[in-house]
Tab-separated table of C-alpha atoms in Angstrom:
chain	number	residue	atom	x	y	z
A	1	MET	CA	-115.347	-148.560	-60.111
A	2	LYS	CA	-113.129	-146.063	-61.928
A	3	THR	CA	-109.962	-145.394	-60.361
A	4	SER	CA	-109.233	-140.958	-59.435
A	5	PRO	CA	-106.551	-139.410	-60.686
A	6	THR	CA	-105.528	-138.838	-57.321
A	7	GLN	CA	-106.129	-142.785	-56.506
A	8	GLN	CA	-104.245	-143.143	-59.917
A	9	HIS	CA	-101.311	-140.600	-58.631
A	10	LEU	CA	-100.830	-143.209	-55.338
A	11	ALA	CA	-101.085	-146.850	-57.379
A	12	ASP	CA	-98.089	-146.025	-59.088
A	13	ALA	CA	-96.278	-143.860	-55.783
A	14	LEU	CA	-96.558	-146.940	-54.336
A	15	THR	CA	-95.429	-149.591	-57.047
A	16	VAL	CA	-92.060	-147.434	-57.128
A	17	LEU	CA	-91.999	-147.043	-53.253
A	18	LYS	CA	-92.596	-151.079	-53.409
A	19	LYS	CA	-89.806	-151.528	-55.646
A	20	LEU	CA	-86.845	-149.644	-53.615
A	21	GLN	CA	-88.216	-151.711	-50.622
A	22	ASP	CA	-87.588	-155.146	-52.576
A	23	ASP	CA	-83.911	-153.268	-53.310
A	24	GLY	CA	-83.797	-153.525	-49.623
A	25	LYS	CA	-84.314	-150.047	-48.542
A	26	SER	CA	-85.931	-148.846	-45.511
A	27	VAL	CA	-84.405	-145.112	-45.553
A	28	ILE	CA	-85.733	-143.145	-48.889
A	29	LYS	CA	-84.134	-139.763	-50.363
A	30	SER	CA	-86.681	-137.456	-52.714
A	31	THR	CA	-84.533	-137.673	-55.450
A	32	GLU	CA	-85.308	-141.065	-55.776
A	33	LEU	CA	-89.506	-140.498	-56.141
A	34	LYS	CA	-90.276	-137.792	-58.956
A	35	ARG	CA	-92.505	-134.652	-56.549
A	36	ILE	CA	-96.128	-136.138	-57.419
A	37	GLN	CA	-95.189	-139.557	-55.840
A	38	LEU	CA	-93.583	-138.153	-53.156
A	39	SER	CA	-96.422	-136.168	-52.275
A	40	SER	CA	-98.603	-138.833	-52.710
A	41	LEU	CA	-97.259	-140.750	-50.259
A	42	VAL	CA	-96.610	-138.022	-47.919
A	43	LYS	CA	-100.481	-137.120	-47.686
A	44	ASN	CA	-101.422	-140.634	-47.617
A	45	GLY	CA	-98.841	-141.262	-44.750
A	46	PHE	CA	-96.985	-144.391	-45.996
A	47	LEU	CA	-93.790	-141.786	-45.976
A	48	ARG	CA	-92.485	-139.621	-43.155
A	49	GLN	CA	-89.652	-136.544	-42.879
A	50	ILE	CA	-86.853	-137.394	-41.132
A	51	LEU	CA	-85.451	-134.252	-42.404
A	52	LYS	CA	-85.462	-132.543	-45.262
A	53	GLY	CA	-84.685	-134.809	-48.222
A	54	TRP	CA	-84.811	-138.107	-46.270
A	55	TYR	CA	-87.530	-139.611	-45.756
A	56	MET	CA	-88.443	-143.494	-43.668
A	57	PRO	CA	-91.686	-145.820	-44.889
A	58	SER	CA	-94.734	-145.880	-42.109
A	59	ARG	CA	-98.055	-147.151	-42.137
A	60	PRO	CA	-100.792	-144.613	-42.539
A	61	ASP	CA	-102.726	-145.869	-39.316
A	62	GLU	CA	-99.922	-145.145	-36.861
A	63	GLN	CA	-100.594	-142.704	-34.355
A	64	MET	CA	-98.931	-139.482	-33.363
A	65	GLY	CA	-95.432	-140.210	-32.068
A	66	ASP	CA	-94.701	-143.476	-33.013
A	67	SER	CA	-91.360	-144.361	-33.042
A	68	THR	CA	-91.631	-147.498	-34.755
A	69	PRO	CA	-90.503	-146.346	-38.202
A	70	TRP	CA	-87.768	-144.123	-36.746
A	71	PHE	CA	-86.483	-146.890	-34.879
A	72	ALA	CA	-86.076	-149.630	-38.237
A	73	ALA	CA	-84.737	-146.712	-40.593
A	74	MET	CA	-82.126	-145.492	-38.125
A	75	ARG	CA	-79.266	-147.746	-39.266
A	76	GLU	CA	-79.688	-146.940	-42.479
A	77	PHE	CA	-80.307	-143.197	-42.096
A	78	ILE	CA	-77.063	-142.990	-40.290
A	79	ALA	CA	-74.888	-144.863	-43.278
A	80	GLY	CA	-77.062	-142.769	-46.059
A	81	TYR	CA	-76.129	-139.511	-44.547
A	82	CYS	CA	-72.543	-139.766	-43.367
A	83	THR	CA	-71.601	-141.505	-46.552
A	84	GLU	CA	-73.291	-138.700	-48.927
A	85	ARG	CA	-70.948	-136.303	-46.365
A	86	PHE	CA	-67.912	-137.725	-45.634
A	87	GLY	CA	-67.807	-140.391	-48.484
A	88	ASP	CA	-65.467	-143.721	-47.133
A	89	ASN	CA	-63.909	-141.700	-45.016
A	90	TRP	CA	-65.756	-142.004	-41.586
A	91	HIS	CA	-67.103	-144.651	-38.805
A	92	VAL	CA	-69.188	-144.809	-35.903
A	93	SER	CA	-67.132	-144.224	-32.390
A	94	PRO	CA	-64.888	-146.695	-30.727
A	95	ASP	CA	-67.045	-147.859	-27.944
A	96	LEU	CA	-70.343	-148.409	-30.306
A	97	SER	CA	-68.198	-149.812	-32.562
A	98	LEU	CA	-67.360	-152.578	-29.774
A	99	SER	CA	-71.252	-153.162	-29.342
A	100	LEU	CA	-72.288	-153.491	-32.369
A	101	HIS	CA	-68.957	-156.549	-32.517
A	102	ALA	CA	-70.129	-157.741	-29.400
A	103	GLY	CA	-73.175	-158.234	-31.242
A	104	SER	CA	-75.277	-155.544	-29.519
A	105	THR	CA	-78.956	-154.338	-31.866
A	106	LEU	CA	-79.384	-150.780	-29.625
A	107	LEU	CA	-77.667	-147.881	-30.721
A	108	PRO	CA	-77.524	-144.606	-28.187
A	109	LYS	CA	-79.713	-141.407	-28.336
A	110	GLN	CA	-77.036	-139.692	-29.808
A	111	VAL	CA	-74.452	-141.569	-31.803
A	112	THR	CA	-71.125	-140.234	-32.767
A	113	VAL	CA	-69.404	-140.799	-36.051
A	114	HIS	CA	-65.737	-139.758	-36.333
A	115	SER	CA	-64.449	-137.827	-39.903
A	116	PRO	CA	-61.607	-135.749	-40.441
A	117	LEU	CA	-64.554	-133.978	-42.595
A	118	ALA	CA	-66.467	-133.405	-39.382
A	119	LYS	CA	-67.540	-130.461	-37.895
A	120	ASN	CA	-68.076	-131.240	-34.250
A	121	GLY	CA	-71.649	-130.577	-35.494
A	122	THR	CA	-74.708	-132.079	-33.981
A	123	LEU	CA	-78.107	-132.922	-36.160
A	124	SER	CA	-81.499	-133.427	-34.474
A	125	LEU	CA	-83.062	-136.866	-35.484
A	126	PRO	CA	-86.662	-138.113	-34.891
A	127	ASN	CA	-87.707	-139.177	-31.284
A	128	GLY	CA	-85.296	-137.502	-29.155
A	129	CYS	CA	-82.157	-139.024	-31.443
A	130	SER	CA	-79.183	-137.069	-32.577
A	131	LEU	CA	-76.108	-136.901	-34.854
A	132	PHE	CA	-73.016	-136.069	-33.883
A	133	ASP	CA	-70.263	-136.009	-35.975
A	134	TYR	CA	-66.526	-135.199	-34.602
A	135	LYS	CA	-63.863	-134.407	-36.608
A	136	ALA	CA	-60.976	-136.760	-36.301
A	137	VAL	CA	-57.621	-135.522	-36.561
A	138	GLU	CA	-57.047	-138.153	-39.018
A	139	SER	CA	-58.361	-140.971	-41.501
A	140	MET	CA	-58.489	-144.323	-40.324
A	141	THR	CA	-56.837	-147.026	-43.269
A	142	ALA	CA	-58.906	-149.300	-44.658
A	143	ASP	CA	-57.695	-152.379	-42.390
A	144	LYS	CA	-58.833	-150.792	-39.009
A	145	VAL	CA	-62.313	-150.154	-40.537
A	146	THR	CA	-65.249	-152.896	-41.567
A	147	MET	CA	-68.482	-153.432	-41.711
A	148	VAL	CA	-71.260	-154.098	-39.270
A	149	GLY	CA	-74.803	-153.878	-41.238
A	150	THR	CA	-74.562	-150.687	-42.650
A	151	LEU	CA	-72.557	-149.341	-40.581
A	152	ARG	CA	-69.044	-148.373	-40.930
A	153	VAL	CA	-67.221	-149.991	-37.325
A	154	LEU	CA	-63.328	-150.006	-35.845
A	155	MET	CA	-61.948	-153.153	-36.467
A	156	PRO	CA	-62.109	-154.915	-32.605
A	157	GLU	CA	-58.445	-154.284	-32.200
A	158	THR	CA	-58.409	-150.626	-32.979
A	159	ALA	CA	-61.888	-149.549	-31.103
A	160	LEU	CA	-60.410	-151.636	-27.793
A	161	ILE	CA	-57.341	-149.724	-28.002
A	162	LYS	CA	-59.250	-146.055	-28.409
A	163	ALA	CA	-62.134	-146.836	-26.006
A	164	PRO	CA	-62.287	-145.159	-23.309
A	165	PRO	CA	-61.596	-146.691	-19.534
A	166	SER	CA	-65.447	-145.821	-18.875
A	167	PHE	CA	-66.473	-148.326	-21.674
A	168	TYR	CA	-65.745	-150.963	-19.010
A	169	ARG	CA	-67.812	-149.919	-16.703
A	170	ASN	CA	-70.847	-148.667	-18.549
A	171	HIS	CA	-70.941	-151.360	-20.894
A	172	ALA	CA	-69.574	-154.633	-19.158
A	173	ARG	CA	-71.225	-157.186	-21.014
A	174	ASP	CA	-70.287	-155.937	-24.699
A	175	ALA	CA	-66.153	-155.549	-23.545
A	176	GLN	CA	-66.729	-158.733	-21.763
A	177	ILE	CA	-67.933	-160.174	-25.195
A	178	VAL	CA	-65.376	-158.837	-27.644
A	179	LEU	CA	-62.594	-160.041	-25.314
A	180	SER	CA	-64.073	-163.161	-24.766
A	181	GLY	CA	-63.278	-163.261	-28.490
A	182	VAL	CA	-60.111	-162.323	-28.834
A	183	ARG	CA	-57.978	-165.340	-30.537
A	184	ASP	CA	-54.304	-163.948	-31.154
A	185	VAL	CA	-53.208	-160.522	-29.993
A	186	SER	CA	-50.572	-159.877	-32.624
A	187	THR	CA	-52.542	-157.496	-34.238
A	188	LEU	CA	-53.287	-155.114	-30.804
A	189	LEU	CA	-49.476	-155.580	-30.123
A	190	ARG	CA	-48.714	-153.616	-33.475
A	191	GLU	CA	-50.985	-151.008	-32.337
A	192	LEU	CA	-49.772	-150.738	-28.841
A	193	LEU	CA	-46.388	-150.734	-30.138
A	194	GLU	CA	-46.447	-148.272	-32.629
A	195	GLY	CA	-48.289	-145.744	-30.759
A	196	GLY	CA	-46.393	-146.391	-27.936
A	197	HIS	CA	-49.374	-147.031	-25.422
A	198	SER	CA	-48.158	-148.248	-22.091
A	199	THR	CA	-50.899	-147.509	-19.867
A	200	ILE	CA	-53.659	-148.803	-22.756
A	201	ALA	CA	-51.428	-152.178	-22.553
A	202	GLY	CA	-51.836	-152.405	-18.738
A	203	ARG	CA	-55.435	-152.143	-19.120
A	204	LEU	CA	-56.220	-154.391	-21.584
A	205	ALA	CA	-53.923	-156.822	-20.169
A	206	GLY	CA	-55.764	-156.906	-17.038
A	207	ALA	CA	-59.207	-157.029	-19.370
A	208	LEU	CA	-57.584	-160.303	-20.913
A	209	ARG	CA	-57.244	-161.645	-17.366
A	210	ALA	CA	-60.461	-160.881	-16.194
A	211	VAL	CA	-62.097	-162.768	-19.015
A	212	GLY	CA	-59.808	-165.687	-18.724
A	213	ARG	CA	-57.090	-164.762	-21.822
A	214	ALA	CA	-54.321	-165.185	-19.306
A	215	GLU	CA	-52.025	-166.583	-21.761
A	216	HIS	CA	-52.493	-163.036	-23.687
A	217	ALA	CA	-52.707	-161.078	-20.884
A	218	ASP	CA	-48.911	-162.569	-20.470
A	219	GLN	CA	-48.499	-161.754	-23.955
A	220	ILE	CA	-48.916	-158.194	-23.947
A	221	LEU	CA	-47.018	-157.171	-20.899
A	222	ALA	CA	-43.944	-159.162	-22.229
A	223	THR	CA	-43.763	-158.256	-25.321
A	224	MET	CA	-44.347	-154.456	-24.179
A	225	ARG	CA	-41.794	-154.442	-21.546
A	226	SER	CA	-38.898	-155.885	-23.869
A	227	GLY	CA	-40.475	-153.187	-26.255
A	228	GLY	CA	-38.697	-151.065	-23.590
A	229	TYR	CA	-42.373	-149.401	-21.643
A	230	MET	CA	-42.464	-149.689	-18.564
A	231	VAL	CA	-46.400	-151.563	-18.222
A	232	THR	CA	-48.740	-151.849	-15.162
A	233	GLU	CA	-51.488	-154.469	-15.372
A	234	SER	CA	-54.613	-153.032	-14.287
A	235	ASN	CA	-58.049	-154.654	-14.429
A	236	PRO	CA	-61.040	-151.976	-15.715
A	237	PHE	CA	-63.894	-154.395	-14.639
A	238	GLU	CA	-65.847	-152.814	-11.565
A	239	GLU	CA	-67.089	-156.503	-10.564
A	240	LEU	CA	-65.303	-160.158	-10.754
A	241	LEU	CA	-66.426	-161.523	-14.266
A	242	PRO	CA	-68.293	-165.169	-14.536
A	243	MET	CA	-65.864	-166.743	-15.697
A	244	ASN	CA	-67.148	-170.558	-16.022
A	245	LEU	CA	-69.761	-168.310	-18.639
A	246	LEU	CA	-67.121	-166.565	-20.776
A	247	THR	CA	-65.311	-170.136	-22.014
A	248	HIS	CA	-67.523	-172.525	-24.064
A	249	SER	CA	-69.100	-170.626	-26.502
A	250	GLU	CA	-68.133	-169.587	-30.131
A	251	SER	CA	-70.982	-167.284	-30.780
A	252	ARG	CA	-71.282	-163.781	-29.295
A	253	HIS	CA	-75.218	-164.209	-29.858
A	254	ALA	CA	-75.464	-166.700	-27.436
A	255	LEU	CA	-72.741	-165.183	-24.948
A	256	ARG	CA	-74.804	-162.106	-25.129
A	257	ILE	CA	-78.077	-163.687	-23.810
A	258	ARG	CA	-76.063	-165.951	-21.355
A	259	LEU	CA	-74.464	-163.122	-19.236
A	260	MET	CA	-77.799	-160.996	-19.639
A	261	TRP	CA	-79.572	-164.353	-17.499
A	262	HIS	CA	-76.524	-163.883	-15.183
A	263	GLU	CA	-76.642	-159.992	-14.220
A	264	MET	CA	-80.857	-160.699	-14.604
A	265	ARG	CA	-81.505	-163.366	-12.042
A	266	GLN	CA	-80.651	-162.011	-9.100
A	267	PRO	CA	-82.919	-159.274	-9.315
A	268	VAL	CA	-85.732	-161.479	-10.243
A	269	LEU	CA	-85.063	-163.881	-7.581
A	270	GLU	CA	-85.012	-161.165	-5.319
A	271	LEU	CA	-88.527	-159.429	-6.199
A	272	PHE	CA	-90.561	-162.419	-6.531
A	273	PRO	CA	-92.149	-164.727	-3.495
A	274	GLN	CA	-91.016	-168.350	-2.952
A	275	GLU	CA	-93.018	-170.601	-5.686
A	276	PRO	CA	-95.216	-172.608	-4.769
A	277	GLY	CA	-94.475	-176.087	-5.874
A	278	ILE	CA	-96.550	-178.714	-8.260
A	279	PRO	CA	-100.085	-178.692	-6.744
A	280	GLU	CA	-101.480	-181.619	-5.306
A	281	ASN	CA	-104.263	-181.648	-7.455
A	282	ILE	CA	-103.581	-180.677	-11.000
A	283	ASP	CA	-107.075	-181.134	-12.860
A	284	LEU	CA	-108.140	-178.351	-10.300
A	285	PHE	CA	-105.650	-176.084	-11.164
A	286	MET	CA	-105.903	-176.627	-14.673
A	287	SER	CA	-109.143	-175.535	-14.670
A	288	ARG	CA	-108.753	-172.832	-12.942
A	289	ILE	CA	-106.577	-171.761	-15.811
A	290	GLU	CA	-108.976	-172.431	-18.537
A	291	GLU	CA	-111.697	-170.019	-15.967
A	292	GLN	CA	-109.119	-167.369	-17.117
A	293	TYR	CA	-108.765	-168.017	-20.883
A	294	GLN	CA	-111.430	-165.195	-21.843
A	295	LEU	CA	-109.481	-162.504	-19.799
A	296	ASP	CA	-105.610	-163.738	-21.608
A	297	ALA	CA	-106.126	-162.315	-24.790
A	298	TYR	CA	-103.811	-159.735	-25.776
A	299	HIS	CA	-102.456	-158.565	-28.742
A	300	SER	CA	-99.072	-159.466	-30.587
A	301	LEU	CA	-96.044	-157.227	-29.218
A	302	SER	CA	-94.082	-157.544	-32.533
A	303	ILE	CA	-95.205	-155.632	-35.623
A	304	GLU	CA	-93.318	-156.127	-38.898
A	305	GLY	CA	-91.602	-153.053	-40.660
A	306	TYR	CA	-94.437	-151.326	-42.682
A	307	ARG	CA	-93.927	-153.167	-46.443
A	308	VAL	CA	-96.202	-151.772	-49.386
A	309	SER	CA	-97.876	-155.375	-50.977
A	310	ASP	CA	-99.010	-156.112	-54.612
A	311	GLU	CA	-102.761	-156.324	-53.367
A	312	LEU	CA	-102.085	-152.821	-51.520
A	313	ILE	CA	-101.427	-151.386	-54.930
A	314	SER	CA	-103.793	-153.045	-56.523
A	315	ARG	CA	-106.715	-152.202	-53.968
A	316	VAL	CA	-105.825	-148.687	-54.696
A	317	SER	CA	-106.009	-149.061	-58.343
A	318	ARG	CA	-109.071	-150.073	-58.179
A	319	GLY	CA	-110.650	-147.495	-55.748
A	320	ASP	CA	-111.541	-150.234	-52.901
A	321	TRP	CA	-108.546	-148.702	-50.272
A	322	ASN	CA	-109.402	-146.070	-47.828
A	323	PRO	CA	-107.662	-146.089	-44.833
A	324	GLU	CA	-110.366	-144.740	-42.648
A	325	ASN	CA	-113.039	-148.333	-43.897
A	326	THR	CA	-110.945	-151.044	-42.550
A	327	ARG	CA	-113.352	-152.799	-40.237
A	328	GLU	CA	-114.189	-155.364	-42.648
A	329	ASP	CA	-110.309	-156.673	-43.012
A	330	SER	CA	-109.476	-155.847	-39.258
A	331	GLU	CA	-112.434	-158.009	-38.380
A	332	SER	CA	-111.113	-160.950	-40.269
A	333	ARG	CA	-107.690	-161.066	-39.078
A	334	ASN	CA	-109.563	-160.621	-35.216
A	335	ALA	CA	-111.284	-163.833	-36.217
A	336	MET	CA	-108.366	-165.869	-37.536
A	337	ALA	CA	-106.291	-164.533	-34.562
A	338	ALA	CA	-108.949	-165.970	-31.694
A	339	ARG	CA	-109.047	-169.333	-33.634
A	340	GLY	CA	-105.627	-169.533	-33.632
A	341	TYR	CA	-105.049	-168.318	-30.099
A	342	TRP	CA	-107.600	-170.960	-28.443
A	343	LEU	CA	-105.563	-173.144	-30.723
A	344	ALA	CA	-102.551	-172.361	-29.273
A	345	HIS	CA	-103.728	-172.304	-25.597
A	346	ASN	CA	-104.551	-175.754	-25.914
A	347	GLU	CA	-101.153	-176.780	-26.922
A	348	VAL	CA	-99.799	-174.922	-23.917
A	349	MET	CA	-102.460	-176.483	-21.427
A	350	ALA	CA	-100.903	-180.426	-22.940
A	351	THR	CA	-97.252	-178.566	-22.324
A	352	ILE	CA	-98.165	-177.381	-18.953
A	353	ARG	CA	-99.240	-181.002	-18.332
A	354	ARG	CA	-96.372	-182.662	-19.796
A	355	ILE	CA	-94.441	-180.198	-17.667
A	356	PHE	CA	-96.497	-181.660	-14.400
A	357	SER	CA	-96.159	-185.353	-15.265
A	358	GLY	CA	-92.050	-185.071	-15.042
A	359	ALA	CA	-90.771	-183.542	-18.312
A	360	ASN	CA	-88.319	-180.173	-17.558
A	361	PRO	CA	-89.660	-177.381	-18.533
A	362	GLY	CA	-86.746	-176.419	-20.665
A	363	THR	CA	-86.818	-179.329	-22.672
A	364	ALA	CA	-91.126	-179.323	-22.829
A	365	PHE	CA	-90.473	-175.645	-24.114
A	366	ARG	CA	-88.008	-176.929	-26.549
A	367	SER	CA	-89.592	-179.523	-28.153
A	368	ASP	CA	-93.397	-177.788	-28.176
A	369	HIS	CA	-93.032	-173.884	-29.080
A	370	ALA	CA	-92.973	-174.320	-32.798
A	371	ALA	CA	-96.061	-176.242	-32.430
A	372	TRP	CA	-97.726	-173.510	-30.262
A	373	HIS	CA	-96.498	-171.048	-33.253
A	374	ARG	CA	-98.611	-173.092	-36.132
A	375	SER	CA	-101.293	-173.010	-34.074
A	376	LEU	CA	-100.978	-169.749	-33.619
A	377	PHE	CA	-101.584	-168.706	-37.216
A	378	SER	CA	-102.718	-171.985	-38.733
A	379	PRO	CA	-106.180	-170.830	-39.229
A	380	SER	CA	-105.049	-167.590	-41.670
A	381	VAL	CA	-103.367	-169.949	-43.585
A	382	ASP	CA	-106.633	-172.454	-43.539
A	383	ALA	CA	-108.239	-168.826	-44.623
A	384	GLY	CA	-105.839	-168.225	-47.236
A	385	ILE	CA	-104.717	-164.961	-45.344
A	386	LEU	CA	-100.669	-166.422	-44.925
A	387	SER	CA	-99.179	-168.561	-46.462
A	388	ALA	CA	-98.039	-172.422	-45.551
A	389	VAL	CA	-94.198	-171.027	-46.127
A	390	ASP	CA	-95.082	-168.509	-43.213
A	391	LEU	CA	-94.899	-171.507	-40.684
A	392	ALA	CA	-91.569	-172.893	-41.520
A	393	GLY	CA	-90.177	-172.003	-38.688
A	394	TYR	CA	-87.816	-169.175	-37.365
A	395	ARG	CA	-88.086	-165.573	-39.395
A	396	ASN	CA	-85.862	-165.055	-42.351
A	397	ALA	CA	-86.150	-161.370	-42.006
A	398	GLN	CA	-86.093	-158.068	-40.070
A	399	VAL	CA	-88.848	-157.696	-37.292
A	400	TYR	CA	-89.762	-154.387	-35.029
A	401	ILE	CA	-91.008	-153.507	-31.721
A	402	ARG	CA	-93.735	-150.808	-32.005
A	403	ASN	CA	-91.726	-147.972	-29.972
A	404	ALA	CA	-89.411	-149.466	-28.736
A	405	ALA	CA	-85.519	-148.826	-29.049
A	406	HIS	CA	-84.545	-152.155	-29.322
A	407	VAL	CA	-84.140	-153.720	-32.923
A	408	PRO	CA	-84.682	-157.390	-32.073
A	409	PRO	CA	-81.882	-159.236	-33.344
A	410	SER	CA	-80.902	-160.373	-36.807
A	411	LYS	CA	-82.036	-163.815	-38.540
A	412	GLU	CA	-78.702	-165.370	-38.189
A	413	ALA	CA	-78.429	-164.306	-34.990
A	414	VAL	CA	-81.770	-166.332	-33.929
A	415	ARG	CA	-80.346	-169.735	-34.782
A	416	GLU	CA	-77.637	-169.010	-32.389
A	417	MET	CA	-79.719	-167.409	-29.666
A	418	MET	CA	-83.033	-169.880	-29.573
A	419	PRO	CA	-81.010	-172.761	-28.625
A	420	GLU	CA	-79.101	-170.751	-25.988
A	421	LEU	CA	-82.462	-169.821	-24.152
A	422	CYS	CA	-83.520	-173.291	-24.498
A	423	ASP	CA	-80.038	-174.496	-22.529
A	424	LEU	CA	-80.854	-171.979	-20.010
A	425	LEU	CA	-84.308	-172.888	-19.488
A	426	GLU	CA	-83.351	-175.716	-18.800
A	427	ALA	CA	-80.779	-175.373	-16.523
A	428	GLU	CA	-82.524	-172.811	-14.106
A	429	SER	CA	-83.948	-174.341	-11.022
A	430	SER	CA	-86.254	-171.342	-10.393
A	431	SER	CA	-89.618	-171.250	-11.764
A	432	ALA	CA	-90.287	-167.695	-10.852
A	433	VAL	CA	-86.301	-167.120	-13.003
A	434	ARG	CA	-87.625	-169.249	-16.168
A	435	GLY	CA	-90.998	-166.857	-16.331
A	436	VAL	CA	-89.631	-163.740	-16.118
A	437	LEU	CA	-86.344	-164.166	-18.032
A	438	GLY	CA	-87.867	-166.446	-20.538
A	439	HIS	CA	-90.600	-164.376	-21.583
A	440	PHE	CA	-87.898	-160.946	-22.097
A	441	ILE	CA	-85.678	-162.648	-23.702
A	442	PHE	CA	-87.858	-164.599	-25.989
A	443	VAL	CA	-89.141	-161.054	-27.076
A	444	TYR	CA	-85.719	-160.099	-27.224
A	445	ILE	CA	-84.962	-162.322	-29.677
A	446	HIS	CA	-87.925	-162.017	-31.394
A	447	PRO	CA	-87.746	-165.554	-33.244
A	448	TYR	CA	-90.734	-165.170	-35.827
A	449	MET	CA	-92.273	-162.711	-38.329
A	450	ASP	CA	-95.260	-162.358	-35.754
A	451	GLY	CA	-96.992	-163.278	-32.550
A	452	ASN	CA	-94.258	-163.323	-30.517
A	453	GLY	CA	-95.530	-161.335	-27.653
A	454	ARG	CA	-98.359	-164.062	-27.283
A	455	ILE	CA	-95.823	-166.643	-27.893
A	456	GLY	CA	-93.355	-164.981	-24.805
A	457	ARG	CA	-96.748	-164.955	-22.590
A	458	PHE	CA	-97.518	-168.412	-22.824
A	459	LEU	CA	-93.824	-168.749	-22.477
A	460	MET	CA	-94.043	-166.668	-19.356
A	461	ASN	CA	-96.896	-168.622	-17.956
A	462	ALA	CA	-95.486	-172.230	-18.720
A	463	MET	CA	-92.866	-171.692	-16.893
A	464	LEU	CA	-94.493	-169.860	-13.525
A	465	ALA	CA	-97.159	-173.255	-13.989
A	466	SER	CA	-94.582	-174.961	-13.216
A	467	GLY	CA	-93.537	-174.195	-10.099
A	468	GLY	CA	-97.133	-173.801	-8.900
A	469	PHE	CA	-97.760	-170.296	-9.893
A	470	SER	CA	-101.044	-169.070	-11.142
A	471	TRP	CA	-101.944	-168.162	-14.541
A	472	THR	CA	-100.949	-164.192	-15.369
A	473	ILE	CA	-102.452	-162.191	-17.322
A	474	ILE	CA	-101.083	-158.835	-18.725
A	475	PRO	CA	-104.164	-156.139	-18.619
A	476	VAL	CA	-104.524	-154.337	-21.688
A	477	ASP	CA	-104.797	-151.197	-20.420
A	478	ARG	CA	-101.372	-151.384	-19.018
A	479	ARG	CA	-100.339	-152.303	-21.884
A	480	LYS	CA	-97.634	-148.672	-21.796
A	481	GLU	CA	-96.410	-149.616	-18.336
A	482	TYR	CA	-95.769	-153.335	-19.919
A	483	MET	CA	-93.734	-151.925	-22.986
A	484	GLU	CA	-91.642	-149.419	-20.853
A	485	ALA	CA	-90.761	-152.688	-18.149
A	486	LEU	CA	-89.298	-154.282	-21.365
A	487	ASP	CA	-87.562	-151.757	-23.119
A	488	ALA	CA	-86.180	-150.924	-19.500
A	489	ALA	CA	-84.249	-154.237	-19.716
A	490	SER	CA	-84.175	-154.063	-23.527
A	491	PHE	CA	-81.937	-150.766	-23.322
A	492	GLY	CA	-81.206	-150.299	-19.801
A	493	GLY	CA	-80.423	-153.903	-19.013
A	494	ASP	CA	-82.339	-153.408	-15.714
A	495	ILE	CA	-85.069	-155.809	-15.120
A	496	ARG	CA	-86.422	-154.884	-12.212
A	497	PRO	CA	-89.605	-152.887	-13.469
A	498	PHE	CA	-90.618	-155.748	-15.595
A	499	ALA	CA	-90.106	-158.310	-12.665
A	500	ALA	CA	-91.966	-156.151	-10.290
A	501	PHE	CA	-95.061	-155.884	-13.234
A	502	VAL	CA	-95.190	-159.337	-13.929
A	503	ARG	CA	-95.679	-160.341	-10.190
A	504	SER	CA	-98.286	-157.226	-9.870
A	505	CYS	CA	-100.189	-159.001	-12.833
A	506	ARG	CA	-100.359	-161.978	-10.990
A	507	VAL	CA	-104.185	-163.751	-10.591
A	508	GLU	CA	-103.769	-165.394	-6.955
């Protein structure tokens, strides 16, 4: 089939876009492409405009209003745009700096950046987001600024001094994580003394004591008072903190999900009925699960940021690509997914039987979930759609969840968070909590490149079954409600909508 000039232009443009993406770019400037390449990529849905001169990769089959490309590009855009305007003379706000140091993967709808070159202006961005540039009085010296990912942030000590009191109320979890990681207060004390920050010193002393750092609190009080300052200690947190949770982990990522579990556990217990207990007739219980199998198939939640492949470029060059005619590819993928789901389902059934035979549910998940994932995708490997290396463990790249503000943590964080999740499952006495929080935190971590939603629901059902709860099916027509409930827990920290949603989906 002869390639038309239009198709050849698109193939050439895709080749350039692929190279930019292979170089790590998730935001494309118009100056990086020829005009005809930019026009072709935008026309065919491979690029979407952020604002004049700035673009983000997208998928040709995306629906209007799909927020996934934006949340995949947001951090890199903010970094690139601010660097273009302010050079190295900018950083995000103190409270956002602390949240990012605490391992938060969320950005607020309005991101505030500080710079002496700013003009106190607001820039509207996609999906209801905005960027506010705050005109700072002075520049921050290089030793007070560092990088978290692509974003310039204040060092933790500087951010703790500059953060408002409301940070400890509105972002208590992030404050606890940062404070619990303080190993020495010399830098804090230097800045407190240089600035004469007696009120802030009292607040930091109270906050450090609240997270079990009494020696640091005493050191701040004694040093400030010896310097002639009147300091009154005050605890900025509204509630007593779970001291035992803050003292036995060197990982901020593990600590984050431990605190989430602690905060969310009680609401789940309040919303779920008492567990029935292990069934007397296990074979009957398992047969009823099998009866529900056909209704239980559901598409994955996970979505990888759209990337140009060599195969796509080749198909466009040959004239074989048509964005409106993907039925054959779709049917092939669906067939592999259906076969993989059946194989993984059988692995999960074996895990549940082990639990009924006395295995700790969390321990069973720890040992078995890799086999669930391998089974889910082994037909695609056998068919040559995926490489065997794709089944070699947790992901080695960033992933994104369709239309979710939550961006899953880094690949490095995954390897700290998954053992912690297994520890939490092993220690939890309530099967309802294991099921609801196990599912939520698993998809929050998103440890695999694909299949996270399916594995998350298998985890939920295995943990619920461990307490005798019947199989829970998430209906396709309630997907929007499902995603919104998960997002409320990820973005707003409220697990109640998700716990209530799961309870409403249970099959009696």
